[in-house]
XYZ file of C-alpha atoms in Angstrom:
719
model
C 12.344 5.754 -16.123
C 14.255 4.599 -13.430
C 17.626 6.271 -13.416
C 20.229 3.763 -13.152
C 23.632 5.702 -14.025
C 26.482 6.404 -11.402
C 26.277 9.902 -9.602
C 26.833 11.548 -6.590
C 23.310 10.560 -4.650
C 23.237 14.525 -3.634
C 21.044 14.494 -7.433
C 19.815 17.786 -9.006
C 16.477 17.453 -8.262
C 17.732 16.930 -4.035
C 19.182 19.654 -3.763
C 17.180 22.440 -5.954
C 14.261 21.004 -3.005
C 16.562 20.941 -0.193
C 17.326 24.504 -0.996
C 13.546 24.868 -1.411
C 13.285 26.220 -4.705
C 10.830 24.181 -7.108
C 12.282 21.841 -10.032
C 12.105 22.880 -13.649
C 8.349 24.205 -14.694
C 6.203 22.129 -16.666
C 2.545 21.733 -17.623
C 0.404 21.797 -14.419
C -2.670 22.195 -12.835
C -2.631 25.189 -11.196
C -3.637 27.523 -13.927
C -3.515 31.195 -13.773
C -3.185 32.299 -10.543
C -1.190 34.393 -8.648
C 0.135 31.464 -7.282
C 1.059 28.850 -10.389
C 3.938 31.611 -11.445
C 6.990 28.564 -11.246
C 9.239 31.496 -9.997
C 8.696 31.335 -6.736
C 9.336 30.201 -4.038
C 7.425 27.387 -2.640
C 7.017 29.462 0.794
C 5.124 32.985 -1.234
C 3.382 30.234 -3.650
C 2.100 28.724 -0.595
C 1.361 31.558 1.219
C -0.667 33.340 -1.254
C -3.287 29.938 -1.611
C -3.747 29.917 1.979
C -5.109 33.392 1.714
C -7.816 32.725 -0.367
C -8.842 30.372 1.486
C -12.077 29.980 3.441
C -10.946 27.913 7.205
C -12.990 25.227 6.114
C -11.044 24.529 3.108
C -7.577 24.190 4.878
C -9.289 22.460 7.404
C -10.170 20.249 4.368
C -6.649 19.835 3.851
C -5.366 17.766 6.923
C -7.516 14.819 6.482
C -7.709 11.862 3.803
C -10.531 10.303 2.098
C -9.818 6.586 0.873
C -10.574 4.705 3.132
C -10.597 0.928 1.926
C -7.365 2.167 -0.431
C -5.191 0.265 2.087
C -6.195 -2.654 0.836
C -4.052 -2.761 -2.536
C -7.069 -3.274 -4.252
C -6.009 -1.925 -8.292
C -8.248 0.439 -8.856
C -7.254 2.826 -5.760
C -4.272 4.232 -3.939
C -3.630 3.834 -0.247
C -4.637 6.552 0.375
C -5.770 10.179 -0.932
C -5.829 14.045 0.408
C -8.599 16.773 -0.801
C -7.939 18.692 -3.053
C -9.549 22.236 -4.090
C -11.059 22.517 -7.026
C -11.583 26.002 -6.838
C -8.113 27.052 -6.409
C -6.492 24.910 -8.553
C -5.714 23.078 -5.498
C -4.893 19.015 -6.723
C -5.712 16.208 -4.545
C -2.787 13.761 -3.506
C -2.211 10.658 -3.785
C -0.214 8.366 -1.779
C 1.466 4.787 -1.753
C 3.019 1.752 -0.299
C 5.811 1.392 0.500
C 9.442 0.406 1.630
C 9.997 -3.109 -1.066
C 7.149 -2.445 -3.882
C 3.950 -0.833 -5.180
C 0.662 -3.309 -3.578
C -1.716 -0.888 -5.794
C -2.610 -4.461 -8.121
C 0.176 -6.046 -8.520
C 3.791 -4.857 -8.943
C 7.106 -5.601 -8.295
C 8.471 -7.505 -5.510
C 11.855 -5.919 -4.913
C 13.882 -7.791 -1.545
C 13.109 -7.236 1.336
C 15.250 -4.080 3.042
C 16.911 -5.730 5.204
C 18.537 -8.328 2.089
C 18.814 -4.193 0.323
C 21.100 -3.361 3.598
C 22.869 -6.326 3.919
C 24.096 -5.546 0.561
C 26.391 -2.909 2.199
C 25.544 -0.457 -1.512
C 24.659 3.179 -1.516
C 24.424 2.869 -5.294
C 21.674 -0.399 -5.215
C 20.059 1.276 -1.676
C 19.857 4.624 -4.687
C 18.444 2.238 -7.412
C 16.079 0.521 -5.226
C 14.327 3.553 -3.895
C 14.027 4.773 -8.314
C 13.017 1.584 -9.020
C 9.763 1.297 -5.775
C 8.876 5.022 -6.802
C 8.699 4.224 -10.468
C 5.871 1.757 -9.994
C 3.987 3.712 -6.713
C 4.696 7.127 -9.150
C 3.273 5.044 -12.500
C 0.449 3.576 -10.143
C -0.795 7.547 -10.402
C 0.391 8.536 -7.259
C 2.438 11.647 -4.924
C 3.719 10.122 -2.203
C 5.761 6.799 -1.413
C 4.891 5.238 1.991
C 9.076 4.608 2.379
C 12.089 4.007 3.518
C 11.517 2.702 7.359
C 14.766 3.199 8.742
C 13.753 2.121 12.391
C 16.200 0.092 14.283
C 16.210 -3.545 15.310
C 16.380 -3.359 18.759
C 14.707 -6.440 19.228
C 14.782 -9.221 16.485
C 11.764 -10.439 17.417
C 9.545 -7.270 16.013
C 7.620 -8.244 13.600
C 8.520 -5.845 10.885
C 12.491 -5.956 11.277
C 12.244 -6.942 7.567
C 11.284 -3.665 6.254
C 14.085 -1.611 7.617
C 18.401 -1.618 7.275
C 19.053 -3.791 10.642
C 19.600 -2.678 14.033
C 22.944 0.050 13.005
C 21.961 3.374 13.011
C 25.087 4.466 10.762
C 24.519 1.393 8.440
C 20.687 2.890 8.581
C 21.499 6.087 8.142
C 24.248 6.033 4.741
C 21.765 3.574 2.947
C 18.672 5.238 3.824
C 20.148 8.616 2.104
C 20.503 7.526 -1.716
C 17.099 5.576 -1.482
C 15.224 8.883 -1.057
C 17.680 9.982 -3.264
C 16.852 7.639 -5.526
C 13.210 8.153 -5.253
C 13.269 12.270 -5.552
C 14.614 11.803 -9.233
C 10.701 9.993 -9.862
C 10.045 13.232 -9.103
C 8.294 12.120 -5.641
C 6.838 13.193 -1.885
C 8.798 10.910 0.124
C 7.709 9.588 3.515
C 10.282 8.014 5.839
C 9.090 6.197 8.232
C 8.243 5.742 11.301
C 9.272 9.204 14.205
C 10.447 8.089 16.524
C 11.610 4.449 18.691
C 9.027 2.513 16.945
C 10.545 -0.688 17.106
C 7.613 -3.752 17.878
C 4.581 -4.899 17.508
C 3.394 -6.761 20.987
C 3.653 -10.551 21.765
C 0.105 -11.739 19.874
C -0.394 -8.128 19.223
C -1.353 -7.673 22.503
C 1.593 -7.475 25.683
C 3.552 -4.124 23.881
C 1.389 -3.833 21.083
C 2.719 -1.375 19.267
C -0.999 0.301 19.765
C -0.660 1.306 23.380
C 3.018 0.732 24.463
C 5.327 4.004 25.973
C 9.070 3.864 24.655
C 10.714 5.295 27.680
C 13.741 6.327 26.137
C 16.666 8.735 27.552
C 17.713 11.917 26.135
C 21.097 9.955 24.725
C 20.191 7.186 23.058
C 17.049 8.830 21.217
C 19.902 10.575 19.460
C 22.653 8.356 18.242
C 20.557 5.505 17.954
C 16.410 6.253 16.912
C 17.130 9.570 15.334
C 20.036 9.569 12.926
C 17.778 7.914 10.425
C 15.749 10.685 10.657
C 17.571 13.607 11.136
C 19.742 12.659 7.903
C 16.398 12.138 5.815
C 15.521 15.757 7.095
C 19.335 18.048 6.748
C 20.955 15.800 3.921
C 17.982 14.206 2.208
C 15.682 17.129 2.128
C 12.609 14.213 2.388
C 9.000 16.071 1.941
C 7.430 14.213 4.740
C 8.170 12.037 7.537
C 5.009 9.176 9.107
C 4.160 9.636 12.573
C 4.917 6.175 14.337
C 1.856 4.755 17.130
C 2.789 4.269 20.562
C 4.522 6.804 23.075
C 7.542 8.285 23.621
C 7.914 9.121 27.000
C 4.454 9.300 27.754
C 3.405 11.651 25.000
C 1.666 9.652 21.728
C 4.296 9.763 18.851
C 1.656 11.679 16.688
C 0.913 14.320 18.815
C 4.726 14.631 21.087
C 5.081 18.605 20.529
C 9.126 17.475 21.746
C 9.698 15.321 18.413
C 6.784 16.410 15.474
C 7.975 20.033 16.989
C 10.822 20.852 19.217
C 13.074 18.673 17.068
C 11.535 18.256 13.690
C 10.824 21.589 12.858
C 12.834 23.205 15.644
C 15.810 21.712 15.432
C 16.030 20.015 12.600
C 14.156 22.675 10.602
C 12.212 20.409 8.964
C 9.783 22.186 6.477
C 8.123 19.166 5.399
C 4.540 18.321 6.740
C 4.521 15.188 9.367
C 1.558 11.809 8.864
C -0.266 10.264 10.790
C 0.041 6.092 10.856
C -3.390 4.706 9.400
C -4.611 4.772 12.991
C -2.831 6.275 15.153
C -3.625 9.034 15.934
C -5.714 9.955 19.288
C -6.737 13.379 20.190
C -7.756 16.093 18.253
C -6.793 18.624 20.096
C -3.504 17.285 21.283
C -2.500 16.746 17.640
C -3.244 19.909 15.836
C -1.489 21.788 18.815
C 1.706 19.452 18.773
C 2.440 19.197 15.494
C 0.736 16.894 13.292
C -0.398 18.085 9.380
C -2.456 14.913 8.326
C -4.024 12.541 9.134
C -4.831 9.924 5.824
C -6.416 7.016 7.126
C -9.233 7.213 8.248
C -10.173 10.932 8.932
C -11.638 10.848 11.861
C -10.417 12.707 14.607
C -8.938 15.421 12.015
C -12.412 15.292 10.707
C -14.161 18.185 9.367
C -16.622 18.010 13.058
C -13.100 16.937 14.613
C -11.537 19.660 14.331
C -14.429 22.579 15.074
C -15.328 21.435 18.118
C -11.083 21.322 19.425
C -11.411 24.804 17.478
C -14.381 25.892 19.632
C -13.405 23.890 22.413
C -10.056 25.877 22.799
C -7.463 23.264 22.561
C -6.119 24.475 19.960
C -6.550 27.174 17.274
C -6.912 28.779 14.528
C -3.135 29.070 13.400
C -1.890 26.130 13.937
C -4.707 24.828 11.647
C -3.142 27.658 8.886
C 0.737 26.317 10.010
C -0.924 23.056 9.370
C -2.129 23.650 5.472
C 0.315 25.916 4.893
C 2.948 23.169 4.964
C 1.412 20.837 3.221
C 1.151 23.215 -0.188
C 4.472 24.270 0.425
C 5.843 20.757 0.124
C 3.344 20.178 -2.880
C 4.795 22.972 -4.162
C 8.356 22.581 -4.018
C 7.757 19.066 -5.182
C 6.208 20.051 -8.463
C 2.818 18.761 -7.981
C 1.167 21.746 -8.772
C 3.063 22.671 -11.783
C 2.750 18.652 -13.202
C -0.315 16.524 -15.050
C -0.734 13.450 -13.010
C 1.025 10.905 -13.141
C -1.012 8.356 -14.868
C -2.041 4.921 -13.758
C -0.868 3.189 -15.754
C 1.287 -0.662 -15.286
C 2.698 -0.300 -18.691
C 4.364 2.490 -18.025
C 6.767 0.265 -15.869
C 9.537 -1.466 -16.686
C 9.129 -4.580 -15.272
C 11.996 -6.611 -17.279
C 14.302 -3.851 -15.888
C 12.823 -3.666 -12.510
C 12.687 -8.042 -12.018
C 16.335 -7.967 -12.970
C 17.351 -4.732 -10.503
C 15.469 -7.304 -7.957
C 17.557 -10.193 -8.997
C 20.891 -8.318 -8.356
C 19.931 -6.756 -5.443
C 19.530 -10.394 -3.445
C 22.295 -11.623 -5.064
C 24.303 -8.339 -3.095
C 22.318 -9.486 -0.026
C 22.687 -13.572 -0.135
C 25.327 -13.789 2.906
C 27.590 -16.873 3.107
C 27.721 -17.884 6.679
C 29.635 -20.771 6.447
C 31.223 -22.752 3.745
C 34.131 -25.652 3.778
C 34.553 -25.730 0.198
C 31.304 -26.843 -0.968
C 30.361 -23.998 -2.786
C 30.056 -22.565 -4.849
C 28.239 -25.971 -7.138
C 30.569 -27.160 -10.288
C 27.706 -27.424 -13.167
C 29.639 -29.481 -15.135
C 30.668 -31.799 -12.363
C 27.252 -32.432 -11.299
C 26.330 -33.479 -14.911
C 24.270 -37.245 -14.894
C 23.349 -36.414 -11.441
C 21.138 -35.161 -9.335
C 20.650 -32.366 -7.115
C 18.141 -32.995 -4.167
C 15.623 -29.534 -3.184
C 14.577 -29.975 0.151
C 11.858 -27.800 1.827
C 8.530 -26.136 0.589
C 9.971 -22.789 0.873
C 12.399 -23.729 -2.728
C 9.080 -23.922 -4.765
C 6.745 -20.328 -2.929
C 7.269 -16.760 -3.399
C 8.600 -15.923 0.169
C 7.634 -12.371 1.595
C 7.054 -10.653 5.239
C 3.588 -9.444 6.237
C 1.506 -6.122 6.251
C 1.729 -2.574 4.860
C 4.816 -4.106 3.026
C 3.481 -6.772 1.288
C 3.818 -6.939 -3.069
C 1.475 -9.293 -4.963
C 4.060 -9.872 -7.571
C 3.808 -9.379 -11.997
C 5.791 -12.329 -11.793
C 8.194 -14.937 -9.927
C 11.172 -17.389 -9.983
C 11.152 -19.291 -7.135
C 14.309 -20.922 -5.879
C 13.558 -24.782 -7.405
C 12.618 -22.765 -10.857
C 15.964 -20.639 -10.624
C 18.051 -23.830 -10.216
C 16.777 -25.566 -12.670
C 17.649 -22.743 -15.301
C 20.573 -23.078 -14.014
C 21.549 -26.448 -14.779
C 19.413 -27.655 -17.881
C 18.228 -30.573 -18.651
C 21.420 -32.468 -17.506
C 21.424 -32.347 -14.027
C 18.171 -33.780 -12.585
C 16.647 -31.333 -9.874
C 13.943 -33.012 -8.250
C 11.859 -31.514 -4.320
C 10.765 -32.411 -2.007
C 8.833 -30.315 0.050
C 10.434 -31.543 4.273
C 7.120 -32.625 5.854
C 8.763 -35.860 7.384
C 11.717 -35.261 8.329
C 12.681 -38.771 7.504
C 11.262 -39.322 4.670
C 13.087 -35.902 3.331
C 16.371 -37.521 4.404
C 15.795 -39.939 2.834
C 14.991 -38.200 -0.526
C 17.598 -36.812 0.068
C 20.547 -38.792 0.656
C 21.756 -40.590 -2.670
C 22.328 -36.969 -4.310
C 25.002 -35.854 -5.437
C 23.602 -32.677 -3.464
C 20.401 -30.946 -1.458
C 19.580 -28.035 -0.848
C 17.297 -27.493 2.137
C 15.693 -23.376 1.923
C 13.791 -22.861 5.065
C 11.517 -20.033 6.543
C 10.042 -17.623 8.770
C 7.976 -15.331 8.935
C 7.857 -11.872 10.029
C 4.917 -9.470 9.925
C 3.001 -6.553 10.954
C 1.166 -7.332 13.383
C 2.954 -9.286 15.770
C 5.905 -10.586 17.037
C 7.157 -13.261 16.280
C 7.215 -15.427 19.905
C 10.807 -16.699 19.662
C 13.676 -16.709 17.152
C 13.431 -19.907 16.118
C 13.087 -20.573 11.904
C 9.424 -21.886 12.376
C 9.087 -19.073 15.481
C 5.443 -16.827 13.685
C 4.547 -18.905 11.278
C 1.284 -17.992 11.309
C -1.068 -17.906 8.056
C -1.704 -13.915 7.065
C -3.634 -13.731 3.689
C -2.886 -13.325 0.757
C 0.903 -14.320 2.409
C 2.011 -18.500 1.259
C 3.710 -19.436 4.340
C 3.317 -22.918 3.467
C 2.670 -25.557 6.620
C 3.113 -24.135 9.696
C 3.537 -27.189 11.893
C 6.628 -28.048 10.441
C 9.968 -28.586 11.702
C 12.279 -27.314 9.385
C 15.134 -27.393 12.469
C 14.706 -31.083 12.865
C 14.715 -31.363 8.513
C 18.027 -29.917 8.260
C 18.834 -32.306 11.168
C 17.879 -35.305 9.096
C 19.394 -34.017 5.337
C 22.952 -32.998 6.650
C 23.086 -36.288 8.686
C 22.125 -38.174 5.507
C 23.852 -36.569 3.442
C 27.078 -34.498 4.177
C 27.059 -32.485 1.174
C 23.778 -30.461 2.014
C 24.045 -26.852 1.526
C 21.114 -24.681 3.993
C 19.540 -21.624 2.549
C 16.793 -19.209 4.974
C 14.408 -16.823 4.068
C 13.818 -14.814 7.186
C 12.914 -11.380 7.636
C 15.912 -10.984 10.804
C 18.104 -13.655 12.563
C 17.152 -17.173 14.135
C 18.866 -19.483 15.285
C 21.230 -21.705 13.873
C 21.254 -24.972 16.536
C 22.742 -26.965 13.019
C 25.195 -24.543 11.512
C 28.243 -26.639 12.330
C 26.878 -29.199 10.846
C 26.430 -27.739 7.847
C 28.911 -27.517 5.106
C 27.544 -24.397 3.580
C 25.081 -21.766 4.889
C 23.325 -18.931 3.313
C 20.835 -16.107 4.728
C 19.278 -14.866 1.795
C 16.416 -12.699 4.124
C 13.093 -12.215 1.737
C 14.653 -12.594 -1.828
C 12.185 -11.172 -3.888
C 10.609 -11.952 -6.229
C 13.626 -12.814 -8.543
C 14.720 -15.244 -5.863
C 15.481 -18.296 -7.963
C 17.276 -15.961 -10.814
C 19.840 -14.922 -8.107
C 20.221 -17.692 -5.017
C 20.993 -19.416 -8.233
C 23.455 -17.416 -9.522
C 25.469 -16.769 -6.506
C 25.048 -21.089 -5.798
C 27.005 -21.954 -8.551
C 29.452 -19.154 -8.027
C 28.475 -17.080 -10.898
C 28.569 -13.717 -8.837
C 29.755 -13.416 -5.575
C 28.043 -13.703 -2.385
C 27.631 -9.441 -1.836
C 25.915 -9.538 1.572
C 27.057 -9.398 5.068
C 25.057 -9.213 8.205
C 23.417 -5.998 9.301
C 21.984 -7.228 11.872
C 23.804 -9.902 14.504
C 22.411 -13.800 14.451
C 22.102 -15.237 18.412
C 24.083 -18.184 19.275
C 21.000 -17.916 22.346
C 17.512 -16.434 22.305
C 18.759 -16.008 26.070
C 22.098 -13.299 24.144
C 19.595 -11.574 23.435
C 20.163 -7.239 25.046
C 16.310 -7.857 26.270
C 16.117 -10.970 27.210
C 15.225 -12.054 30.403
C 13.873 -8.176 30.943
C 10.280 -8.068 30.883
C 10.837 -4.353 31.781
C 12.614 -4.084 28.135
C 10.607 -6.204 26.311
C 7.509 -6.796 25.901
C 7.214 -4.192 28.867
C 5.707 -3.687 31.823
C 1.816 -2.174 32.339
C 2.792 -1.188 28.747
C 5.207 1.006 29.719
C 8.698 -0.526 27.763
C 12.408 0.694 29.114
C 14.941 1.901 27.025
C 17.707 0.895 29.590
C 19.941 -0.644 27.426
C 20.713 2.540 26.315
C 23.313 3.081 23.397
C 24.438 -1.237 23.693
C 22.417 -2.355 21.743
C 22.769 -4.906 18.490
C 26.677 -5.878 18.730
C 27.758 -2.502 20.722
C 25.569 -4.971 23.608
C 27.242 -8.523 22.128
C 31.408 -6.519 22.430
C 30.243 -5.099 25.726
C 29.098 -8.030 27.834
C 31.880 -10.122 25.555
C 29.126 -12.529 24.136
C 29.898 -14.517 21.008
C 26.921 -14.513 19.044
C 26.227 -17.195 16.544
C 27.253 -14.853 13.495
C 28.531 -10.850 14.366
C 27.410 -7.740 12.772
C 29.425 -7.108 9.228
C 30.172 -11.060 8.838
C 29.895 -12.443 4.954
C 32.425 -15.087 3.562
C 33.242 -14.558 0.025
C 34.176 -17.173 -2.443
C 37.758 -15.969 -2.383
C 40.357 -14.464 -0.016
C 41.313 -10.245 0.888
C 44.369 -9.318 2.669
C 43.672 -5.747 4.909
C 47.107 -4.090 4.071
C 49.050 -0.653 5.092
C 46.838 1.603 7.539
C 46.556 5.219 8.112
C 45.787 7.759 9.913
C 45.531 11.510 8.294
C 43.458 14.080 10.941
C 40.224 13.103 10.086
C 40.704 10.599 6.834
C 41.567 6.580 7.246
C 42.943 4.954 4.265
C 43.330 0.732 3.498
C 44.530 -1.404 1.090
C 43.052 -4.341 0.283
C 44.104 -6.840 -1.999
C 41.829 -10.425 -3.768
C 44.323 -12.702 -2.878
C 42.195 -15.495 -4.633
C 42.034 -17.265 -7.341
C 38.019 -15.774 -8.299
C 36.350 -12.144 -8.752
C 34.723 -11.434 -5.300
C 33.556 -7.878 -3.479
C 35.218 -7.343 -0.617
C 33.778 -4.585 2.380
C 35.629 -3.163 4.369
C 34.314 -1.936 7.815
C 35.960 1.158 9.775
C 34.831 0.692 13.354
C 35.512 3.719 15.711
C 36.035 2.792 19.677
C 35.555 6.311 21.489
C 36.669 7.459 24.994
C 33.640 7.356 26.748
C 33.830 10.791 29.088
C 32.661 9.474 32.485
C 31.650 6.335 34.097
C 28.197 7.428 33.517
C 28.341 8.143 30.198
C 29.909 4.808 29.083
C 30.788 4.202 25.222
C 30.661 0.943 23.170
C 34.396 -0.899 22.585
C 33.221 -0.116 18.668
C 30.783 1.583 16.701
C 30.333 1.280 12.945
C 31.512 4.735 11.137
C 32.355 4.147 7.362
C 32.492 1.092 5.467
C 33.148 0.071 1.374
C 31.536 -2.427 -1.048
C 34.299 -2.863 -3.668
C 34.522 -5.009 -6.719
C 37.523 -6.599 -6.910
C 39.927 -8.895 -9.203
C 42.214 -12.103 -8.504
C 45.245 -9.663 -7.379
C 43.752 -6.349 -7.692
C 44.034 -4.110 -5.080
C 41.361 -0.737 -3.945
C 42.639 1.933 -1.602
C 39.642 2.708 0.258
C 39.079 5.867 2.076
C 36.972 6.527 4.989
C 36.407 10.065 6.054
C 35.493 11.428 9.706
C 32.942 14.089 10.547
C 32.900 15.489 13.995
C 30.054 13.416 14.185
C 31.533 10.325 12.959
C 33.118 11.052 17.496
C 31.014 12.180 19.016
C 28.495 11.579 21.856
C 25.122 12.982 22.800
C 25.622 14.919 25.963
C 22.336 15.388 27.973
C 23.566 18.967 30.469
C 24.234 20.820 27.879
C 21.521 19.141 25.097
C 24.258 19.343 22.446
C 26.600 16.833 20.871
C 29.896 17.023 22.372
C 33.993 15.281 21.494
C 35.231 14.101 24.529
C 39.462 14.083 24.082
C 41.135 11.284 24.284
C 41.836 8.330 22.104
C 40.701 6.937 19.323
C 41.262 3.139 18.861
C 40.292 2.571 14.797
C 40.089 -0.410 13.247
C 39.372 -2.218 10.178
C 38.041 -5.094 9.279
C 35.581 -7.484 7.666
C 33.264 -7.880 10.844
C 32.492 -6.439 13.778
C 34.284 -9.412 15.143
C 37.033 -9.929 12.448
C 39.511 -7.097 13.164
C 42.135 -6.915 10.250
C 44.200 -3.301 11.354
C 43.988 -1.217 14.045
C 45.607 1.978 14.378
C 44.909 5.342 17.029
C 43.809 8.902 16.394
C 44.074 11.592 19.191
C 41.543 13.265 19.401
């Protein structure tokens, strides 16, 4: 069962794993061999077993063998690691993914970007637990997820898989995600390490398979590495997946500095590294530079390739021993030897609970961007009336493409959800929206028009532009609707025909909204999962307050992006992508450049109003009081931003950086005190001279508000 109880996220199991002690013993598969004693530390058990293994057996542990598993068939696994029957070493099964199980059918959760929009740690814990539970019920031992890559370029095809543009938000939500998955007894494989931020234009220019991320140490340390560091140091993650791209000249899966120096050395990572599928290049370099396991296809880590590398002297048997030890040690630490195999049985999944959770995540992440009072809709006032629902996205399941796509057990589309919510006393008509003029005539006489527009983001290629229509291409088995429809034109036509128009976006990240000043209400629903209809109907009719806040900046123009106009930054020149914007990613860029976005990071409206009062700073503790001053219950999401001093003209700090957030539910008139505890790391920058975290002395600007641009309270902190 998925654990839904409230608790601190450093669960007992996570603490045990972080300390290197095994979880409680259960009847297992190991037998009576010396290394089968669950009372021994995992490292000792791995050492005992390793001494009994032949070189060929050690080598066999380093490569996977399920060639067709990545397709997602019901009877396979995403990957399988060899066991060794002679010594009681069980096989290890791997399962995608970050948004739901891909073996056969599963509960399609809202995309991770929707979870991020919820700004809710507890919900992240429940999400990770639910995904891991279904991966486990498919007979897997390892879950590939969460994806913690930063949204450097919103055109990137996998933006929807991550937690947005801010490393603090990504870190603070991915850690509870991992703890939730650990509650289910799985090994968690966080991905993709590191600086993996694009798929490439048409998967050719700036392709993930070939581009070299040229990025300075400070930018890596402050923006792209923190989520991985927290996954290791705070969450005790068991596996880290290497990326496709190069980082400063070396492929990520054979990158000495990333894998050996930082991950295993500096951070003390004791699990094992896994190559993304097809991301390996050279056997000797991978063996000697820190790659432990190649799951698919095991060509670079085939027995023949490893034997050749050992014979040529490009790697040593000590490298093989280290990789095998890490894999075995992780299996012991996570109890793989000491329990029966997880049965592959969909009947063990609590589908109803997970379907309800999918709706809860979608509600929490649905972000109200514009509202002049049209929302929430009043079902009673609409009795006997008509709602015009426009757009093919209203009547289909919308999700992103690639290795995180899920075939859902069941679906409630937005149209179905609206029909179920209003019942038979309100007419709900649907128009596919292909012809703007026809859509306008269809909506003209309706009491309310609701236009749904969706984009498509997918692994394998980036979007060619930020228009909502950009990137609409067919990726079987995805139903992406009609790629020839001009959805912006449909919105414009319906808004002109019916002033009571709501626009609902189902997108994987930011899109341009050229009509935003002409609509009365605009909701960003992201890819809202299989229970989208239930969630969106509840938000539209005010059964629940829209809980979302933007985890990414929505630009007013594509030319405002941090990488715009500079092909060396994106998509790269001669396959070198220069991260020369440095730490000025996302809202940091807009603040530094003085650019007004369409909708800023952290923005999201409520159906009620909040007053912010009484900001107090004592040492490294920040407190503020939030009062619901409206007539409806609602979610407040106070956000803490710091403007830390720049240590020099050459090391500029962003005007503000997110360093805290809380999500509180308040009844009308209710007040809550929110508390933010700052750490030294929150006040620090990476000093490239000393190769360490440093605090620059001076005055820190403390700001608390409803978004990065809507600051309600300010104070100062002397460092």
